[in-house]
Amino acid sequence: MVVFDWAGTTVDYASSAPAEVFDRVFSAEGVHFTREEINRPMGMEKKAHLRALLSTENGAAQWKQAKGADWTDADIERLYEAFEAELFRVVAEYSAPIDGVVETVGQLRAMGLKIGSTTGYTSQMMEQVLPRAASLGYQADCVVTPDVTGAARPTPFMLFECMRRLGVYPPQAVVKVGDTVVDMQEGKNAGAWSIGILTGSNLLGLSQAEYDAMPDELLERRKRETAERYRQAGADLVIDSIRELPQAIGQINRRMEQGEAAK
């Protein structure tokens, strides 16, 4: 089985929807983060993401300056309600599959692989995006959200739930594919193989327009730096785009035949 992340991996190039909504929610409070700061915790459950941003030195200082007091759990709850409402309103607009996803998933199914997905979105949010993605050609066999398991990434429990629902085991028979640090950690914590994707990824942090306009030398340097961050998080392989995934899985199969296991 291949277990994909959702935004930034299979749909919504560079996780634009959640990044944009985080920016809107904090800007309304007089707090401003760069896109790089917003992207850093991406892949986490969204309430944990809000907490992570406000726990940074910059976030804590801006909040105290804007509000005259340190942030509290009640502030997190209020921000999350605003975030969830806004994302729920716009998320379906960001559900187009990334270039190469539909064809690659077809190849994987032809190889006999099942397709799972784990995400930081809630099940209610996914009700908005799954039909849209399916209408455009991408549909997983199983999608698990943090509110279903009660535990988000980097814990392995959403991935384990995909395994349970689809009857796939042991974890060495599973490949986790994602575009964030916590995706790699999720796979590693489950005992599965982990593959990071560069193009369109949250970790690379470039919009489609920025990617296309960046000079080749600078782009390659950004990709090398991003690949190293994936590896430090436990990635077994890093690929340039999702189109390379069937070949990467073939490589993993050969490594397993030689007795090698995931990290």
PDB file of C-alpha atoms in Angstrom:
ATOM      1  CA  MET A   1       0.000   0.000   0.000  1.00  0.00           C
ATOM      2  CA  VAL A   2       1.006   3.596  -0.651  1.00  0.00           C
ATOM      3  CA  VAL A   3      -0.266   6.103   1.920  1.00  0.00           C
ATOM      4  CA  PHE A   4      -0.237   9.650   0.563  1.00  0.00           C
ATOM      5  CA  ASP A   5      -0.496  12.918   2.378  1.00  0.00           C
ATOM      6  CA  TRP A   6      -3.223  15.178   0.978  1.00  0.00           C
ATOM      7  CA  ALA A   7      -2.458  18.894   0.427  1.00  0.00           C
ATOM      8  CA  GLY A   8       0.924  19.520  -1.171  1.00  0.00           C
ATOM      9  CA  THR A   9       1.400  15.870  -2.123  1.00  0.00           C
ATOM     10  CA  THR A  10      -1.575  14.811  -4.246  1.00  0.00           C
ATOM     11  CA  VAL A  11      -3.682  17.997  -4.467  1.00  0.00           C
ATOM     12  CA  ASP A  12      -3.228  21.735  -3.833  1.00  0.00           C
ATOM     13  CA  TYR A  13       0.265  22.571  -5.065  1.00  0.00           C
ATOM     14  CA  ALA A  14       2.430  23.755  -2.121  1.00  0.00           C
ATOM     15  CA  SER A  15      -0.463  23.451   0.396  1.00  0.00           C
ATOM     16  CA  SER A  16      -1.788  26.841  -0.656  1.00  0.00           C
ATOM     17  CA  ALA A  17      -5.195  26.546   1.046  1.00  0.00           C
ATOM     18  CA  PRO A  18      -4.106  26.031   4.669  1.00  0.00           C
ATOM     19  CA  ALA A  19      -1.177  28.436   4.324  1.00  0.00           C
ATOM     20  CA  GLU A  20      -3.454  31.184   3.002  1.00  0.00           C
ATOM     21  CA  VAL A  21      -6.028  30.613   5.741  1.00  0.00           C
ATOM     22  CA  PHE A  22      -3.412  30.644   8.517  1.00  0.00           C
ATOM     23  CA  ASP A  23      -2.227  34.000   7.151  1.00  0.00           C
ATOM     24  CA  ARG A  24      -5.761  35.421   7.100  1.00  0.00           C
ATOM     25  CA  VAL A  25      -6.593  34.255  10.623  1.00  0.00           C
ATOM     26  CA  PHE A  26      -3.437  35.675  12.197  1.00  0.00           C
ATOM     27  CA  SER A  27      -3.520  38.909  10.187  1.00  0.00           C
ATOM     28  CA  ALA A  28      -7.005  39.561  11.578  1.00  0.00           C
ATOM     29  CA  GLU A  29      -5.429  39.432  15.050  1.00  0.00           C
ATOM     30  CA  GLY A  30      -2.603  41.813  14.156  1.00  0.00           C
ATOM     31  CA  VAL A  31      -0.020  39.017  13.988  1.00  0.00           C
ATOM     32  CA  HIS A  32       1.976  38.396  10.817  1.00  0.00           C
ATOM     33  CA  PHE A  33       4.065  35.383   9.855  1.00  0.00           C
ATOM     34  CA  THR A  34       6.104  34.814   6.717  1.00  0.00           C
ATOM     35  CA  ARG A  35       5.049  31.985   4.435  1.00  0.00           C
ATOM     36  CA  GLU A  36       8.185  30.098   5.487  1.00  0.00           C
ATOM     37  CA  GLU A  37       7.181  30.404   9.155  1.00  0.00           C
ATOM     38  CA  ILE A  38       3.641  29.241   8.374  1.00  0.00           C
ATOM     39  CA  ASN A  39       4.910  26.297   6.338  1.00  0.00           C
ATOM     40  CA  ARG A  40       7.346  25.021   8.958  1.00  0.00           C
ATOM     41  CA  PRO A  41       4.795  23.061  11.072  1.00  0.00           C
ATOM     42  CA  MET A  42       2.670  22.100   8.036  1.00  0.00           C
ATOM     43  CA  GLY A  43       1.299  18.574   8.137  1.00  0.00           C
ATOM     44  CA  MET A  44       0.430  18.767  11.818  1.00  0.00           C
ATOM     45  CA  GLU A  45      -3.145  18.720  13.058  1.00  0.00           C
ATOM     46  CA  LYS A  46      -4.320  22.297  12.604  1.00  0.00           C
ATOM     47  CA  LYS A  47      -4.848  23.200  16.262  1.00  0.00           C
ATOM     48  CA  ALA A  48      -1.337  21.938  16.997  1.00  0.00           C
ATOM     49  CA  HIS A  49      -0.115  24.021  14.038  1.00  0.00           C
ATOM     50  CA  LEU A  50      -1.624  27.176  15.545  1.00  0.00           C
ATOM     51  CA  ARG A  51      -0.025  26.376  18.875  1.00  0.00           C
ATOM     52  CA  ALA A  52       3.344  25.773  17.219  1.00  0.00           C
ATOM     53  CA  LEU A  53       3.272  29.159  15.489  1.00  0.00           C
ATOM     54  CA  LEU A  54       2.383  31.057  18.658  1.00  0.00           C
ATOM     55  CA  SER A  55       5.016  29.101  20.604  1.00  0.00           C
ATOM     56  CA  THR A  56       7.799  30.556  18.482  1.00  0.00           C
ATOM     57  CA  GLU A  57       9.660  33.551  19.874  1.00  0.00           C
ATOM     58  CA  ASN A  58       8.329  35.730  17.063  1.00  0.00           C
ATOM     59  CA  GLY A  59       4.755  34.527  17.457  1.00  0.00           C
ATOM     60  CA  ALA A  60       4.679  34.909  21.220  1.00  0.00           C
ATOM     61  CA  ALA A  61       6.185  38.406  21.036  1.00  0.00           C
ATOM     62  CA  GLN A  62       3.792  39.614  18.328  1.00  0.00           C
ATOM     63  CA  TRP A  63       0.775  38.244  20.179  1.00  0.00           C
ATOM     64  CA  LYS A  64       1.757  39.937  23.436  1.00  0.00           C
ATOM     65  CA  GLN A  65       2.364  43.231  21.641  1.00  0.00           C
ATOM     66  CA  ALA A  66      -0.985  43.031  19.826  1.00  0.00           C
ATOM     67  CA  LYS A  67      -3.063  41.808  22.774  1.00  0.00           C
ATOM     68  CA  GLY A  68      -1.170  43.033  25.825  1.00  0.00           C
ATOM     69  CA  ALA A  69      -1.001  39.524  27.270  1.00  0.00           C
ATOM     70  CA  ASP A  70       0.405  36.091  26.529  1.00  0.00           C
ATOM     71  CA  TRP A  71      -1.731  33.751  24.429  1.00  0.00           C
ATOM     72  CA  THR A  72      -3.823  31.132  26.198  1.00  0.00           C
ATOM     73  CA  ASP A  73      -5.529  27.851  25.364  1.00  0.00           C
ATOM     74  CA  ALA A  74      -8.756  29.821  24.994  1.00  0.00           C
ATOM     75  CA  ASP A  75      -7.056  31.906  22.281  1.00  0.00           C
ATOM     76  CA  ILE A  76      -6.021  28.715  20.469  1.00  0.00           C
ATOM     77  CA  GLU A  77      -9.608  27.458  20.548  1.00  0.00           C
ATOM     78  CA  ARG A  78     -10.935  30.753  19.189  1.00  0.00           C
ATOM     79  CA  LEU A  79      -8.292  30.878  16.431  1.00  0.00           C
ATOM     80  CA  TYR A  80      -9.014  27.295  15.497  1.00  0.00           C
ATOM     81  CA  GLU A  81     -12.727  27.994  15.166  1.00  0.00           C
ATOM     82  CA  ALA A  82     -11.945  30.894  12.825  1.00  0.00           C
ATOM     83  CA  PHE A  83      -9.421  28.801  10.892  1.00  0.00           C
ATOM     84  CA  GLU A  84     -11.771  25.861  10.498  1.00  0.00           C
ATOM     85  CA  ALA A  85     -14.676  28.039   9.350  1.00  0.00           C
ATOM     86  CA  GLU A  86     -12.573  29.837   6.731  1.00  0.00           C
ATOM     87  CA  LEU A  87     -10.843  26.689   5.468  1.00  0.00           C
ATOM     88  CA  PHE A  88     -14.178  24.876   5.277  1.00  0.00           C
ATOM     89  CA  ARG A  89     -15.431  27.724   3.086  1.00  0.00           C
ATOM     90  CA  VAL A  90     -12.551  27.667   0.587  1.00  0.00           C
ATOM     91  CA  VAL A  91     -10.917  24.224   0.760  1.00  0.00           C
ATOM     92  CA  ALA A  92     -12.892  22.669  -2.106  1.00  0.00           C
ATOM     93  CA  GLU A  93     -11.426  25.322  -4.408  1.00  0.00           C
ATOM     94  CA  TYR A  94      -7.957  23.870  -3.738  1.00  0.00           C
ATOM     95  CA  SER A  95      -8.734  20.236  -4.529  1.00  0.00           C
ATOM     96  CA  ALA A  96      -7.313  19.880  -8.033  1.00  0.00           C
ATOM     97  CA  PRO A  97      -4.806  17.005  -8.295  1.00  0.00           C
ATOM     98  CA  ILE A  98      -1.197  18.047  -8.782  1.00  0.00           C
ATOM     99  CA  ASP A  99       0.245  17.349 -12.219  1.00  0.00           C
ATOM    100  CA  GLY A 100       1.072  13.657 -12.600  1.00  0.00           C
ATOM    101  CA  VAL A 101      -1.005  12.395  -9.661  1.00  0.00           C
ATOM    102  CA  VAL A 102      -3.867  10.809 -11.596  1.00  0.00           C
ATOM    103  CA  GLU A 103      -1.545   8.983 -13.999  1.00  0.00           C
ATOM    104  CA  THR A 104       0.804   7.845 -11.229  1.00  0.00           C
ATOM    105  CA  VAL A 105      -1.993   6.509  -9.035  1.00  0.00           C
ATOM    106  CA  GLY A 106      -3.237   4.556 -12.053  1.00  0.00           C
ATOM    107  CA  GLN A 107       0.226   3.020 -12.460  1.00  0.00           C
ATOM    108  CA  LEU A 108       0.375   2.113  -8.783  1.00  0.00           C
ATOM    109  CA  ARG A 109      -3.004   0.390  -8.925  1.00  0.00           C
ATOM    110  CA  ALA A 110      -1.807  -1.539 -11.995  1.00  0.00           C
ATOM    111  CA  MET A 111       1.146  -2.702  -9.856  1.00  0.00           C
ATOM    112  CA  GLY A 112      -1.352  -4.173  -7.381  1.00  0.00           C
ATOM    113  CA  LEU A 113      -0.952  -1.476  -4.737  1.00  0.00           C
ATOM    114  CA  LYS A 114      -3.745  -0.090  -2.578  1.00  0.00           C
ATOM    115  CA  ILE A 115      -3.986   3.678  -2.075  1.00  0.00           C
ATOM    116  CA  GLY A 116      -4.442   5.231   1.365  1.00  0.00           C
ATOM    117  CA  SER A 117      -4.269   8.813   2.566  1.00  0.00           C
ATOM    118  CA  THR A 118      -3.672  10.543   5.897  1.00  0.00           C
ATOM    119  CA  THR A 119      -4.101  14.271   6.441  1.00  0.00           C
ATOM    120  CA  GLY A 120      -4.124  17.101   8.943  1.00  0.00           C
ATOM    121  CA  TYR A 121      -7.618  18.088   7.765  1.00  0.00           C
ATOM    122  CA  THR A 122     -10.683  17.006   9.755  1.00  0.00           C
ATOM    123  CA  SER A 123     -13.261  14.574   8.412  1.00  0.00           C
ATOM    124  CA  GLN A 124     -15.696  17.474   7.931  1.00  0.00           C
ATOM    125  CA  MET A 125     -13.153  19.315   5.773  1.00  0.00           C
ATOM    126  CA  MET A 126     -12.500  16.177   3.750  1.00  0.00           C
ATOM    127  CA  GLU A 127     -16.208  15.896   3.003  1.00  0.00           C
ATOM    128  CA  GLN A 128     -15.741  19.101   1.028  1.00  0.00           C
ATOM    129  CA  VAL A 129     -12.636  18.078  -0.886  1.00  0.00           C
ATOM    130  CA  LEU A 130     -13.020  14.351  -1.608  1.00  0.00           C
ATOM    131  CA  PRO A 131     -15.874  14.686  -4.139  1.00  0.00           C
ATOM    132  CA  ARG A 132     -14.067  17.507  -5.941  1.00  0.00           C
ATOM    133  CA  ALA A 133     -10.802  15.556  -6.190  1.00  0.00           C
ATOM    134  CA  ALA A 134     -12.687  12.442  -7.320  1.00  0.00           C
ATOM    135  CA  SER A 135     -14.442  14.404 -10.062  1.00  0.00           C
ATOM    136  CA  LEU A 136     -10.992  15.415 -11.320  1.00  0.00           C
ATOM    137  CA  GLY A 137      -9.657  11.857 -11.331  1.00  0.00           C
ATOM    138  CA  TYR A 138      -8.047  11.236  -7.919  1.00  0.00           C
ATOM    139  CA  GLN A 139      -9.590   8.987  -5.304  1.00  0.00           C
ATOM    140  CA  ALA A 140      -7.943   7.004  -2.496  1.00  0.00           C
ATOM    141  CA  ASP A 141      -9.205   3.664  -1.194  1.00  0.00           C
ATOM    142  CA  CYS A 142      -9.025   4.946   2.375  1.00  0.00           C
ATOM    143  CA  VAL A 143      -8.699   8.433   3.889  1.00  0.00           C
ATOM    144  CA  VAL A 144      -8.040   8.824   7.624  1.00  0.00           C
ATOM    145  CA  THR A 145      -8.209  12.101   9.552  1.00  0.00           C
ATOM    146  CA  PRO A 146      -6.908  13.027  13.045  1.00  0.00           C
ATOM    147  CA  ASP A 147     -10.388  13.332  14.579  1.00  0.00           C
ATOM    148  CA  VAL A 148     -11.046   9.675  13.677  1.00  0.00           C
ATOM    149  CA  THR A 149      -7.988   8.276  15.458  1.00  0.00           C
ATOM    150  CA  GLY A 150      -7.643  10.916  18.154  1.00  0.00           C
ATOM    151  CA  ALA A 151      -3.966  11.260  17.249  1.00  0.00           C
ATOM    152  CA  ALA A 152      -2.273  13.228  14.480  1.00  0.00           C
ATOM    153  CA  ARG A 153       1.129  13.037  12.826  1.00  0.00           C
ATOM    154  CA  PRO A 154       3.902  12.388  13.662  1.00  0.00           C
ATOM    155  CA  THR A 155       2.228   9.509  15.521  1.00  0.00           C
ATOM    156  CA  PRO A 156       1.629   6.441  13.307  1.00  0.00           C
ATOM    157  CA  PHE A 157      -1.987   5.804  14.217  1.00  0.00           C
ATOM    158  CA  MET A 158      -3.652   7.237  11.094  1.00  0.00           C
ATOM    159  CA  LEU A 159      -1.325   5.131   8.966  1.00  0.00           C
ATOM    160  CA  PHE A 160      -2.106   2.080  11.106  1.00  0.00           C
ATOM    161  CA  GLU A 161      -5.818   2.755  10.595  1.00  0.00           C
ATOM    162  CA  CYS A 162      -5.273   2.725   6.813  1.00  0.00           C
ATOM    163  CA  MET A 163      -3.525  -0.621   7.225  1.00  0.00           C
ATOM    164  CA  ARG A 164      -6.412  -1.975   9.306  1.00  0.00           C
ATOM    165  CA  ARG A 165      -9.132  -0.820   6.920  1.00  0.00           C
ATOM    166  CA  LEU A 166      -7.398  -2.108   3.812  1.00  0.00           C
ATOM    167  CA  GLY A 167      -5.975  -5.280   5.365  1.00  0.00           C
ATOM    168  CA  VAL A 168      -2.355  -4.486   4.569  1.00  0.00           C
ATOM    169  CA  TYR A 169       0.496  -5.642   6.822  1.00  0.00           C
ATOM    170  CA  PRO A 170       3.253  -5.674   8.012  1.00  0.00           C
ATOM    171  CA  PRO A 171       4.351  -2.000   7.991  1.00  0.00           C
ATOM    172  CA  GLN A 172       7.262  -2.955   5.700  1.00  0.00           C
ATOM    173  CA  ALA A 173       4.607  -3.493   3.011  1.00  0.00           C
ATOM    174  CA  VAL A 174       3.619   0.182   3.266  1.00  0.00           C
ATOM    175  CA  VAL A 175       5.196   3.285   1.716  1.00  0.00           C
ATOM    176  CA  LYS A 176       4.336   6.697   3.176  1.00  0.00           C
ATOM    177  CA  VAL A 177       4.629   9.499   0.623  1.00  0.00           C
ATOM    178  CA  GLY A 178       4.452  13.141   1.662  1.00  0.00           C
ATOM    179  CA  ASP A 179       5.737  16.680   1.418  1.00  0.00           C
ATOM    180  CA  THR A 180       6.429  17.594   5.070  1.00  0.00           C
ATOM    181  CA  VAL A 181       8.754  16.609   7.901  1.00  0.00           C
ATOM    182  CA  VAL A 182       5.885  15.097   9.894  1.00  0.00           C
ATOM    183  CA  ASP A 183       4.965  12.883   6.928  1.00  0.00           C
ATOM    184  CA  MET A 184       8.423  11.337   7.052  1.00  0.00           C
ATOM    185  CA  GLN A 185       8.196  10.980  10.827  1.00  0.00           C
ATOM    186  CA  GLU A 186       4.779   9.345  10.539  1.00  0.00           C
ATOM    187  CA  GLY A 187       6.170   6.710   8.194  1.00  0.00           C
ATOM    188  CA  LYS A 188       9.262   6.173  10.321  1.00  0.00           C
ATOM    189  CA  ASN A 189       7.244   5.848  13.538  1.00  0.00           C
ATOM    190  CA  ALA A 190       5.010   3.268  11.855  1.00  0.00           C
ATOM    191  CA  GLY A 191       7.954   1.171  10.659  1.00  0.00           C
ATOM    192  CA  ALA A 192       6.983   1.857   7.036  1.00  0.00           C
ATOM    193  CA  TRP A 193       9.087   3.191   4.164  1.00  0.00           C
ATOM    194  CA  SER A 194       9.011   6.983   3.733  1.00  0.00           C
ATOM    195  CA  ILE A 195       9.427   8.963   0.504  1.00  0.00           C
ATOM    196  CA  GLY A 196       9.598  12.759   0.272  1.00  0.00           C
ATOM    197  CA  ILE A 197       8.519  14.661  -2.846  1.00  0.00           C
ATOM    198  CA  LEU A 198      10.209  17.919  -3.885  1.00  0.00           C
ATOM    199  CA  THR A 199       8.151  19.522  -6.665  1.00  0.00           C
ATOM    200  CA  GLY A 200       4.944  21.088  -5.362  1.00  0.00           C
ATOM    201  CA  SER A 201       5.860  20.309  -1.779  1.00  0.00           C
ATOM    202  CA  ASN A 202       5.217  22.380   1.290  1.00  0.00           C
ATOM    203  CA  LEU A 203       8.778  21.754   2.422  1.00  0.00           C
ATOM    204  CA  LEU A 204      10.232  23.265  -0.767  1.00  0.00           C
ATOM    205  CA  GLY A 205       7.913  26.195  -0.107  1.00  0.00           C
ATOM    206  CA  LEU A 206       7.453  27.543  -3.636  1.00  0.00           C
ATOM    207  CA  SER A 207       4.235  28.385  -5.431  1.00  0.00           C
ATOM    208  CA  GLN A 208       3.908  27.187  -9.012  1.00  0.00           C
ATOM    209  CA  ALA A 209       4.765  30.671 -10.292  1.00  0.00           C
ATOM    210  CA  GLU A 210       7.801  30.967  -7.993  1.00  0.00           C
ATOM    211  CA  TYR A 211       8.996  27.494  -8.997  1.00  0.00           C
ATOM    212  CA  ASP A 212       8.710  28.290 -12.707  1.00  0.00           C
ATOM    213  CA  ALA A 213      10.455  31.669 -12.363  1.00  0.00           C
ATOM    214  CA  MET A 214      13.354  30.586 -10.144  1.00  0.00           C
ATOM    215  CA  PRO A 215      16.783  30.359 -11.843  1.00  0.00           C
ATOM    216  CA  ASP A 216      17.870  26.742 -12.337  1.00  0.00           C
ATOM    217  CA  GLU A 217      20.941  26.963 -10.128  1.00  0.00           C
ATOM    218  CA  LEU A 218      19.014  28.462  -7.214  1.00  0.00           C
ATOM    219  CA  LEU A 219      16.173  25.973  -7.650  1.00  0.00           C
ATOM    220  CA  GLU A 220      18.568  23.026  -7.566  1.00  0.00           C
ATOM    221  CA  ARG A 221      20.162  24.378  -4.398  1.00  0.00           C
ATOM    222  CA  ARG A 222      16.742  24.726  -2.773  1.00  0.00           C
ATOM    223  CA  LYS A 223      15.932  21.170  -3.769  1.00  0.00           C
ATOM    224  CA  ARG A 224      19.188  19.826  -2.315  1.00  0.00           C
ATOM    225  CA  GLU A 225      18.517  21.627   0.975  1.00  0.00           C
ATOM    226  CA  THR A 226      14.946  20.314   1.061  1.00  0.00           C
ATOM    227  CA  ALA A 227      16.061  16.758   0.288  1.00  0.00           C
ATOM    228  CA  GLU A 228      18.454  16.903   3.222  1.00  0.00           C
ATOM    229  CA  ARG A 229      15.650  18.017   5.528  1.00  0.00           C
ATOM    230  CA  TYR A 230      13.586  15.029   4.381  1.00  0.00           C
ATOM    231  CA  ARG A 231      16.485  12.667   5.057  1.00  0.00           C
ATOM    232  CA  GLN A 232      17.089  14.132   8.497  1.00  0.00           C
ATOM    233  CA  ALA A 233      13.415  13.454   9.256  1.00  0.00           C
ATOM    234  CA  GLY A 234      13.853   9.786   8.312  1.00  0.00           C
ATOM    235  CA  ALA A 235      13.085   9.632   4.580  1.00  0.00           C
ATOM    236  CA  ASP A 236      14.309   6.447   2.888  1.00  0.00           C
ATOM    237  CA  LEU A 237      14.107   8.105  -0.539  1.00  0.00           C
ATOM    238  CA  VAL A 238      13.557  11.594  -1.955  1.00  0.00           C
ATOM    239  CA  ILE A 239      12.139  12.027  -5.452  1.00  0.00           C
ATOM    240  CA  ASP A 240      11.737  15.108  -7.615  1.00  0.00           C
ATOM    241  CA  SER A 241       8.086  14.584  -8.537  1.00  0.00           C
ATOM    242  CA  ILE A 242       5.273  12.130  -7.986  1.00  0.00           C
ATOM    243  CA  ARG A 243       5.823  10.793 -11.506  1.00  0.00           C
ATOM    244  CA  GLU A 244       9.009   9.095 -10.224  1.00  0.00           C
ATOM    245  CA  LEU A 245       7.129   7.156  -7.542  1.00  0.00           C
ATOM    246  CA  PRO A 246       6.596   3.865  -9.426  1.00  0.00           C
ATOM    247  CA  GLN A 247      10.333   3.644 -10.103  1.00  0.00           C
ATOM    248  CA  ALA A 248      11.081   4.498  -6.457  1.00  0.00           C
ATOM    249  CA  ILE A 249       8.801   1.703  -5.279  1.00  0.00           C
ATOM    250  CA  GLY A 250      10.570  -0.662  -7.655  1.00  0.00           C
ATOM    251  CA  GLN A 251      13.819   0.359  -5.975  1.00  0.00           C
ATOM    252  CA  ILE A 252      12.337  -0.337  -2.550  1.00  0.00           C
ATOM    253  CA  ASN A 253      11.162  -3.766  -3.713  1.00  0.00           C
ATOM    254  CA  ARG A 254      14.698  -4.607  -4.813  1.00  0.00           C
ATOM    255  CA  ARG A 255      16.100  -3.415  -1.481  1.00  0.00           C
ATOM    256  CA  MET A 256      13.602  -5.597   0.368  1.00  0.00           C
ATOM    257  CA  GLU A 257      14.584  -8.605  -1.750  1.00  0.00           C
ATOM    258  CA  GLN A 258      18.138  -8.036  -0.556  1.00  0.00           C
ATOM    259  CA  GLY A 259      16.940  -8.129   3.067  1.00  0.00           C
ATOM    260  CA  GLU A 260      16.951  -4.382   3.686  1.00  0.00           C
ATOM    261  CA  ALA A 261      14.302  -2.824   5.913  1.00  0.00           C
ATOM    262  CA  ALA A 262      12.952   0.712   6.273  1.00  0.00           C
ATOM    263  CA  LYS A 263      14.980   2.960   8.569  1.00  0.00           C
TER     264      LYS A 263
END
